[in-house]
Amino acid sequence: MAEVVDSDELLRRIQRARRYAHEELRTWEARAREPAPPGDPGGGDAAREARGRQLAYEAVVRVLDEIVSPGHHGAEPGSDD
């Protein structure tokens, strides 16, 4: 059965997820900037994967930021808001 939580607990959980997403974003940003080891033919693949994960965490952080602080992050270019 699903656990029932109040709004304060839900906000705490969202903020905890937001902190985690920020940490992961920093980790993947750093990995995306690392140069490929010399002589490693798959080094470019690791950088591409890191960049992909970085983009995914950027999206997660933006969504969680908007949940916690609605309207404080500006409209994205090309949006109708």
XYZ file of N, CA and C in Angstrom:
243
model
N 0.842 -1.184 0.000
C 0.000 0.000 0.000
C 0.887 1.247 0.000
N 0.441 2.285 -0.653
C 1.219 3.522 -0.776
C 1.228 4.282 0.548
N 2.353 4.884 0.808
C 2.525 5.694 2.013
C 1.910 7.076 1.782
N 1.163 7.558 2.763
C 0.571 8.889 2.676
C 1.515 9.857 3.386
N 1.863 10.958 2.687
C 2.752 11.956 3.281
C 2.092 13.330 3.190
N 2.442 14.187 4.144
C 1.899 15.545 4.105
C 2.772 16.419 3.202
N 2.321 17.624 2.973
C 3.013 18.515 2.031
C 4.423 18.867 2.503
N 4.635 19.003 3.798
C 5.979 19.314 4.297
C 6.950 18.176 4.005
N 6.505 16.945 4.226
C 7.361 15.791 3.938
C 7.616 15.677 2.438
N 6.609 15.940 1.643
C 6.792 15.895 0.193
C 7.820 16.936 -0.248
N 7.739 18.139 0.293
C 8.708 19.180 -0.038
C 10.116 18.767 0.398
N 10.264 18.174 1.580
C 11.582 17.707 2.031
C 12.146 16.674 1.066
N 11.292 15.773 0.609
C 11.751 14.748 -0.324
C 12.165 15.355 -1.658
N 11.427 16.305 -2.130
C 11.773 16.973 -3.390
C 13.087 17.729 -3.232
N 13.274 18.411 -2.111
C 14.517 19.148 -1.889
C 15.711 18.201 -1.785
N 15.508 17.047 -1.145
C 16.581 16.057 -1.058
C 16.927 15.547 -2.464
N 15.917 15.280 -3.279
C 16.152 14.838 -4.658
C 16.861 15.924 -5.459
N 16.514 17.162 -5.206
C 17.136 18.298 -5.898
C 18.620 18.401 -5.545
N 18.948 18.236 -4.252
C 20.360 18.253 -3.835
C 21.137 17.117 -4.501
N 20.532 15.939 -4.518
C 21.179 14.793 -5.158
C 21.405 15.068 -6.644
N 20.404 15.606 -7.316
C 20.528 15.898 -8.743
C 21.629 16.925 -8.993
N 21.747 17.932 -8.127
C 22.825 18.920 -8.262
C 24.193 18.248 -8.119
N 24.329 17.362 -7.145
C 25.598 16.651 -6.947
C 25.943 15.812 -8.173
N 24.970 15.084 -8.684
C 25.199 14.262 -9.870
C 25.529 15.129 -11.080
N 24.867 16.257 -11.207
C 25.149 17.167 -12.313
C 26.602 17.612 -12.270
N 27.075 18.011 -11.097
C 28.484 18.435 -10.969
C 29.433 17.290 -11.308
N 29.104 16.080 -10.868
C 29.939 14.916 -11.159
C 30.043 14.680 -12.656
N 28.903 14.685 -13.355
C 28.911 14.401 -14.786
C 29.485 15.555 -15.590
N 29.338 16.797 -15.103
C 29.986 17.931 -15.773
C 31.498 17.746 -15.745
N 32.019 17.349 -14.580
C 33.458 17.142 -14.447
C 33.930 16.007 -15.354
N 33.178 14.919 -15.399
C 33.565 13.789 -16.251
C 33.509 14.159 -17.731
N 32.559 14.978 -18.110
C 32.451 15.382 -19.511
C 33.637 16.244 -19.930
N 34.245 16.959 -18.978
C 35.393 17.819 -19.286
C 36.719 17.061 -19.283
N 36.743 15.844 -18.729
C 37.991 15.093 -18.657
C 38.460 14.716 -20.052
N 39.748 14.866 -20.305
C 40.254 14.457 -21.624
C 40.286 12.929 -21.719
N 40.149 12.429 -22.921
C 40.224 10.982 -23.141
C 41.662 10.530 -22.899
N 41.830 9.397 -22.255
C 43.197 8.892 -22.039
C 43.875 8.615 -23.378
N 45.176 8.901 -23.464
C 45.876 8.656 -24.728
C 45.846 7.163 -25.076
N 45.608 6.877 -26.337
C 45.602 5.500 -26.793
C 44.330 4.740 -26.460
N 43.315 5.424 -25.913
C 42.044 4.762 -25.576
C 41.039 5.059 -26.677
N 40.778 4.088 -27.548
C 39.867 4.370 -28.658
C 38.429 4.634 -28.209
N 38.035 4.159 -27.029
C 36.676 4.382 -26.535
C 36.551 5.616 -25.675
N 37.616 6.405 -25.547
C 37.598 7.585 -24.677
C 36.556 8.601 -25.071
N 36.327 8.767 -26.356
C 35.310 9.697 -26.829
C 33.911 9.240 -26.450
N 33.722 7.916 -26.407
C 32.421 7.384 -26.009
C 32.104 7.741 -24.563
N 33.101 7.667 -23.708
C 32.892 7.989 -22.295
C 32.514 9.465 -22.135
N 33.154 10.328 -22.915
C 32.842 11.753 -22.844
C 31.426 12.023 -23.353
N 31.021 11.335 -24.417
C 29.660 11.504 -24.939
C 28.625 11.016 -23.934
N 28.905 9.888 -23.296
C 27.974 9.379 -22.283
C 27.877 10.353 -21.113
N 29.010 10.879 -20.681
C 29.011 11.841 -19.580
C 28.220 13.089 -19.958
N 28.378 13.552 -21.180
C 27.636 14.741 -21.638
C 26.136 14.449 -21.672
N 25.760 13.268 -22.117
C 24.349 12.886 -22.135
C 23.754 12.857 -20.733
N 24.495 12.285 -19.800
C 24.012 12.255 -18.413
C 23.961 13.663 -17.818
N 24.929 14.480 -18.181
C 24.924 15.871 -17.718
C 23.656 16.576 -18.192
N 23.307 16.405 -19.453
C 22.096 17.036 -19.986
C 20.845 16.519 -19.284
N 20.817 15.226 -18.993
C 19.662 14.649 -18.304
C 19.517 15.243 -16.904
N 20.617 15.347 -16.169
C 20.544 15.917 -14.826
C 20.228 17.411 -14.857
N 20.676 18.115 -15.895
C 20.295 19.527 -16.021
C 18.778 19.655 -16.130
N 18.161 18.774 -16.904
C 16.703 18.805 -17.053
C 16.017 18.494 -15.726
N 16.512 17.497 -15.016
C 15.925 17.130 -13.723
C 16.036 18.290 -12.742
N 17.202 18.924 -12.696
C 17.409 20.056 -11.780
C 16.451 21.191 -12.129
N 16.286 21.487 -13.424
C 15.364 22.563 -13.822
C 13.938 22.263 -13.372
N 13.506 21.026 -13.547
C 12.145 20.653 -13.151
C 11.975 20.771 -11.642
N 12.920 20.235 -10.880
C 12.810 20.295 -9.420
C 12.920 21.729 -8.913
N 13.768 22.543 -9.546
C 13.846 23.959 -9.177
C 12.503 24.646 -9.375
N 11.845 24.338 -10.480
C 10.549 24.956 -10.768
C 9.487 24.497 -9.768
N 9.554 23.256 -9.330
C 8.603 22.762 -8.324
C 8.806 23.488 -7.001
N 10.069 23.639 -6.592
C 10.375 24.257 -5.297
C 10.147 25.760 -5.328
N 10.523 26.411 -6.431
C 10.400 27.870 -6.549
C 9.752 28.221 -7.880
N 8.440 28.093 -7.997
C 7.773 28.338 -9.278
C 7.993 29.762 -9.794
N 8.337 29.853 -11.080
C 8.459 31.144 -11.739
C 9.723 31.919 -11.453
N 10.647 31.376 -10.687
C 11.866 32.119 -10.335
C 13.030 31.828 -11.259
N 12.806 31.058 -12.298
C 13.922 30.606 -13.119
C 13.876 31.130 -14.532
N 12.921 31.982 -14.837
C 12.843 32.586 -16.168
C 12.312 31.619 -17.196
N 11.767 32.164 -18.241
C 11.211 31.353 -19.320
C 12.335 30.868 -20.221
N 12.179 29.680 -20.739
C 13.132 29.138 -21.690
C 12.933 29.820 -23.041
N 13.996 29.976 -23.809
C 13.820 30.547 -25.149
C 12.869 29.681 -25.966
N 11.962 30.336 -26.671
C 11.012 29.627 -27.506
C 9.795 29.121 -26.788
N 9.664 29.402 -25.490
C 8.489 28.930 -24.768
C 7.372 29.975 -24.869
N 6.163 29.542 -24.598
C 5.024 30.438 -24.694
C 4.727 31.154 -23.378
N 5.505 30.895 -22.343
C 5.264 31.510 -21.035
C 5.684 32.953 -20.978
